[in-house]
Amino acid sequence: MMKLTRSLLLSRNLSSEKLLVGKVDDVQEALCLHSFLSRADMSTTGAGENPVPRIFAPYSIYKGKAAICVDPILPTFTKMDSGHFRVDRKGCILLTFGPAIGERKYDWGKKQVFALSATEVGSLISMSPTDTSEFFHDPSMKSSNAGQVRKNLSIKAVPDANGYFISLNVVNNLTKTTDRFVVPVTTAEFAVMKTACSYALPHIMGWHRLTNPQLGDSAKKSSKIDPQLLDLEWDK
Amino acid sequence: MMKLTRSLLLSRNLSSEKLLVGKVDDVQEALCLHSFLSRADMSTTGAGENPVPRIFAPYSIYKGKAAICVDPILPTFTKMDSGHFRVDRKGCILLTFGPAIGERKYDWGKKQVFALSATEVGSLISMSPTDTSEFFHDPSMKSSNAGQVRKNLSIKAVPDANGYFISLNVVNNLTKTTDRFVVPVTTAEFAVMKTACSYALPHIMGWHRLTNPQLGDSAKKSSKIDPQLLDLEWDK
Amino acid sequence: MMKLTRSLLLSRNLSSEKLLVGKVDDVQEALCLHSFLSRADMSTTGAGENPVPRIFAPYSIYKGKAAICVDPILPTFTKMDSGHFRVDRKGCILLTFGPAIGERKYDWGKKQVFALSATEVGSLISMSPTDTSEFFHDPSMKSSNAGQVRKNLSIKAVPDANGYFISLNVVNNLTKTTDRFVVPVTTAEFAVMKTACSYALPHIMGWHRLTNPQLGDSAKKSSKIDPQLLDLEWDK
Amino acid sequence: MMKLTRSLLLSRNLSSEKLLVGKVDDVQEALCLHSFLSRADMSTTGAGENPVPRIFAPYSIYKGKAAICVDPILPTFTKMDSGHFRVDRKGCILLTFGPAIGERKYDWGKKQVFALSATEVGSLISMSPTDTSEFFHDPSMKSSNAGQVRKNLSIKAVPDANGYFISLNVVNNLTKTTDRFVVPVTTAEFAVMKTACSYALPHIMGWHRLTNPQLGDSAKKSSKIDPQLLDLEWDK
């Protein structure tokens, strides 16, 4: 069993999110996509800018008690005085969990997120059919709220080696709440996650920029990509 | 053995296809490509528009009793009011089967198709040399014809672990017909399928757009890609 | 052991090549690249055209008795009346063998080539450390010289599972000659071949065009890529 | 155990580097990136040119006694009289080691580098959980200082198959110094290295150029990429 702790993630403020989302119906049909879209609509309206268009294509797994969406988030780059670029904010694979509230209905207003770092993705894609991985995040680490919110993601092989249970536990001492999501994932669905995350890994590390010099121009732009969207999830 | 059911596929109407194709000779030499090309020619002529050029490069396996073509179909994207894009129609790996009617001759007018979803592709690419996968599609699901056409694709390891049998069974209660195709596939051919489908998987999920921001412009265009071509296969 | 026969390859005429290459010194230092470059220089000079620049980056393995170069060749595309594109000439992985004639010296004027098809590449990349693959090409198949030249490529695991022997045998009944090359390849070198060929496979199949619609423009151009370079190796 | 010797690398002159870097503080926080950035800033200032912007996105592993950064370096291309391009300087995966001098502090002024060739990368990515790889470089080979500096990189599986030790030994007879770095790497971190290096391998070989003809234009530019940056590491 691998245990990794990541400390640079600040959780989004759930209550302020509800405020922002406003009249958007929290209870939706099976559209994990919704939670992303409302956020994106928000950020453009609110900022009054014209950010680079984002493309939403999460891989979603809907099960009886909860759903999970898998979505790569690219790193951002900063141009230095020398004219060169360096990674500013690291990319991640964002896992979004939503609880089921009926047949094919999920309450994305009660979602919780977990952002896998490059190394955590390395752990996921190297799992054998009998492995277990566990990751701990303290989204408030290095702030005065350190230790108040604890997130625990576990990926456990099903005993008969026919898939995995992906579970997220969020214990919030500030709001005195505990959220728990369990999504059973088939071998086929996990193969999609592994293959897609292996594809995404060099990209969330920023290596696609290294190996495609002609992307230099877009590096500048990408640093403008919808900062609000990222700030909601963590703050390096 | 994995069993997956996919319900969002509507089969194309075979009889109307024959009508549309008109004078195109149904009996062709070993050119699986033909069935794609005639369709593409149709859609441009018929629509009078100027769609984004499509590129045809199916991987074809010709065997004694039938042939199979493997062809990735990209997702389409929709621009939202916010200026961002979301996946509109999901991509797939399209398998096209045609019966043999002579030496190196296949009747593509009698073809049947099976569109593998991302998760079904995940199942295919994670198969061990002794695994078996089976997929069921009801192309008319959620319509009044639900249950009238049943498609069953099976990929079975050859006992001596030296390849696979890929079989498609289509039972159509409306036309009182049953079509069955069996294509023996060597280990080398299956390795091509696995490698090419692993490559295509993030693309049919739309993740190549997420990780290549500079593709933003083409996202708009791609929603115009030859809709007829896709409507023939399914209707989400 | 897998046996595959490929019949659509016509061998280049060795004697005419020597004529064309003219004063270029046949005996070179360890530069497999040389054989490609002289050919490329020829074709532009000869044709008087301005073809799309080609980029030469073969992976070369130099050993005591022979050297081998591995080089991907992209497919070419043809624009159809409909405005769409289809694969015209399939791509391949070109293996070029040259005999050693001294320390780190190879005689590329006596080279022999073997063009691996997509399926043959599938065979190579799926080999286990104890597997053996064997491929047979008759470059004159379907011509009056059918059967006169027989090429046999074998990839055999070294008994202690510590690499492979890659051998090419060319028996030419027209010139009454037999050429034989054997290159011992380490596990590390074979891993490079497998990884690079897995990367190249979707590209030689033309699937990179399917999944990158914005490449549409270059499809037109690529059909102009140095035809002489390809005609020398085979004629579909 | 695989042993490979690479002879075409010339080590950078450590003392001249210190001179160049000047007032840049040698003792930095945990930012392996720093060593790259100062070099990049140097080269643009010094040369007075306007090189193609470089993008810095190393994968860094910080451990108690040392840190390691993994960074792909692309090949450069030369345009030939024919208008075609050939690889000029081969690419590599650059490993940079820095000793720890406090909690999360590393002295990048005392760094040592090791440039993995394509074949050495092939060795790394094909390692099983129990394998060991060892590479030897003489950066002064073929010069009058041949044999004076010996670099030895070893990657050894941890006995319980739960990660690797990556060690670099540099024995310099000219300066009478020996540097030794040992970085324990977890299974997850090594999976990132394997996946990212597998992704980068075709790129450092230059095959991304072969399979993406539209990159032709950037080939010209890339030959201008910050030569000083490369000259510091080796001289083919």
PDB file of C-alpha atoms in Angstrom, chain B residues 33 37 40-41 44 52-57 59 70-72 74 93 187-189 191-192 195-197 199-200 203 208-209 215 226, chain C residues 2 4 77 80 82-87 118-119 122-123 125-126 198 201-203 205-214 216 219:
ATOM      1  CA  LEU B  33     -12.666   1.926 -47.234  1.00  0.00           C
ATOM      2  CA  LEU B  37     -16.129   6.878 -48.982  1.00  0.00           C
ATOM      3  CA  ALA B  40     -18.779  10.793 -47.320  1.00  0.00           C
ATOM      4  CA  ASP B  41     -19.453  11.579 -50.956  1.00  0.00           C
ATOM      5  CA  THR B  44     -21.295  16.575 -49.105  1.00  0.00           C
ATOM      6  CA  VAL B  52     -14.449  20.137 -42.672  1.00  0.00           C
ATOM      7  CA  PRO B  53     -12.611  17.523 -44.730  1.00  0.00           C
ATOM      8  CA  ARG B  54     -12.665  14.120 -43.139  1.00  0.00           C
ATOM      9  CA  ILE B  55      -9.719  11.761 -43.400  1.00  0.00           C
ATOM     10  CA  PHE B  56     -10.300   8.058 -43.943  1.00  0.00           C
ATOM     11  CA  ALA B  57      -7.672   5.690 -42.625  1.00  0.00           C
ATOM     12  CA  TYR B  59      -7.347  -0.366 -40.052  1.00  0.00           C
ATOM     13  CA  VAL B  70     -11.478  -0.233 -37.181  1.00  0.00           C
ATOM     14  CA  ASP B  71     -11.940   3.517 -37.359  1.00  0.00           C
ATOM     15  CA  PRO B  72     -11.833   6.199 -34.669  1.00  0.00           C
ATOM     16  CA  LEU B  74     -13.863  12.026 -32.787  1.00  0.00           C
ATOM     17  CA  ILE B  93     -14.160   3.394 -32.184  1.00  0.00           C
ATOM     18  CA  THR B 187      -1.911 -11.668 -31.949  1.00  0.00           C
ATOM     19  CA  ALA B 188      -0.118  -9.153 -34.174  1.00  0.00           C
ATOM     20  CA  GLU B 189      -3.365  -7.724 -35.557  1.00  0.00           C
ATOM     21  CA  ALA B 191      -1.677  -5.694 -30.895  1.00  0.00           C
ATOM     22  CA  VAL B 192      -2.278  -3.118 -33.624  1.00  0.00           C
ATOM     23  CA  THR B 195      -2.046   0.132 -29.562  1.00  0.00           C
ATOM     24  CA  ALA B 196      -4.077   2.176 -32.022  1.00  0.00           C
ATOM     25  CA  CYS B 197      -7.142   2.174 -29.744  1.00  0.00           C
ATOM     26  CA  TYR B 199      -3.717   6.047 -28.813  1.00  0.00           C
ATOM     27  CA  ALA B 200      -7.218   6.979 -29.938  1.00  0.00           C
ATOM     28  CA  HIS B 203      -8.952  11.553 -28.442  1.00  0.00           C
ATOM     29  CA  HIS B 208      -6.655  15.975 -26.712  1.00  0.00           C
ATOM     30  CA  ARG B 209      -8.573  19.233 -26.679  1.00  0.00           C
ATOM     31  CA  LEU B 215      -6.899  23.480 -30.696  1.00  0.00           C
ATOM     32  CA  ASP B 226     -20.249  15.836 -41.619  1.00  0.00           C
TER      33      ASP B 226
ATOM     34  CA  MET C   2       4.478 -15.702 -35.941  1.00  0.00           C
ATOM     35  CA  LEU C   4       3.505 -13.170 -41.887  1.00  0.00           C
ATOM     36  CA  PHE C  77      -3.155  10.901 -48.616  1.00  0.00           C
ATOM     37  CA  MET C  80     -11.104  12.929 -53.289  1.00  0.00           C
ATOM     38  CA  SER C  82     -15.751  15.121 -52.260  1.00  0.00           C
ATOM     39  CA  GLY C  83     -13.011  17.172 -50.631  1.00  0.00           C
ATOM     40  CA  HIS C  84     -12.277  14.424 -48.130  1.00  0.00           C
ATOM     41  CA  PHE C  85      -8.992  12.557 -47.907  1.00  0.00           C
ATOM     42  CA  ARG C  86      -8.162   8.880 -47.934  1.00  0.00           C
ATOM     43  CA  VAL C  87      -4.911   7.011 -47.387  1.00  0.00           C
ATOM     44  CA  ALA C 118       1.357  -1.879 -39.451  1.00  0.00           C
ATOM     45  CA  THR C 119       0.548  -5.499 -38.634  1.00  0.00           C
ATOM     46  CA  GLY C 122       2.084  -4.978 -34.108  1.00  0.00           C
ATOM     47  CA  SER C 123       3.950  -8.269 -34.066  1.00  0.00           C
ATOM     48  CA  ILE C 125       5.786  -4.471 -30.254  1.00  0.00           C
ATOM     49  CA  SER C 126       3.907  -7.399 -28.706  1.00  0.00           C
ATOM     50  CA  SER C 198       4.392   2.011 -30.669  1.00  0.00           C
ATOM     51  CA  LEU C 201       2.206   2.970 -35.298  1.00  0.00           C
ATOM     52  CA  PRO C 202      -0.886   5.212 -35.239  1.00  0.00           C
ATOM     53  CA  HIS C 203       1.027   7.666 -37.402  1.00  0.00           C
ATOM     54  CA  MET C 205      -1.669   4.046 -40.090  1.00  0.00           C
ATOM     55  CA  GLY C 206      -2.719   7.643 -40.660  1.00  0.00           C
ATOM     56  CA  TRP C 207      -4.713   7.864 -37.415  1.00  0.00           C
ATOM     57  CA  HIS C 208      -2.909  11.036 -36.345  1.00  0.00           C
ATOM     58  CA  ARG C 209      -4.791  12.708 -39.151  1.00  0.00           C
ATOM     59  CA  LEU C 210      -8.115  11.347 -37.956  1.00  0.00           C
ATOM     60  CA  THR C 211      -7.625  12.637 -34.467  1.00  0.00           C
ATOM     61  CA  ASN C 212      -6.076  15.985 -35.364  1.00  0.00           C
ATOM     62  CA  PRO C 213      -8.519  17.589 -37.742  1.00  0.00           C
ATOM     63  CA  GLN C 214      -6.376  20.695 -37.994  1.00  0.00           C
ATOM     64  CA  GLY C 216      -6.220  18.711 -42.896  1.00  0.00           C
ATOM     65  CA  ALA C 219      -2.658  16.259 -45.919  1.00  0.00           C
TER      66      ALA C 219
END
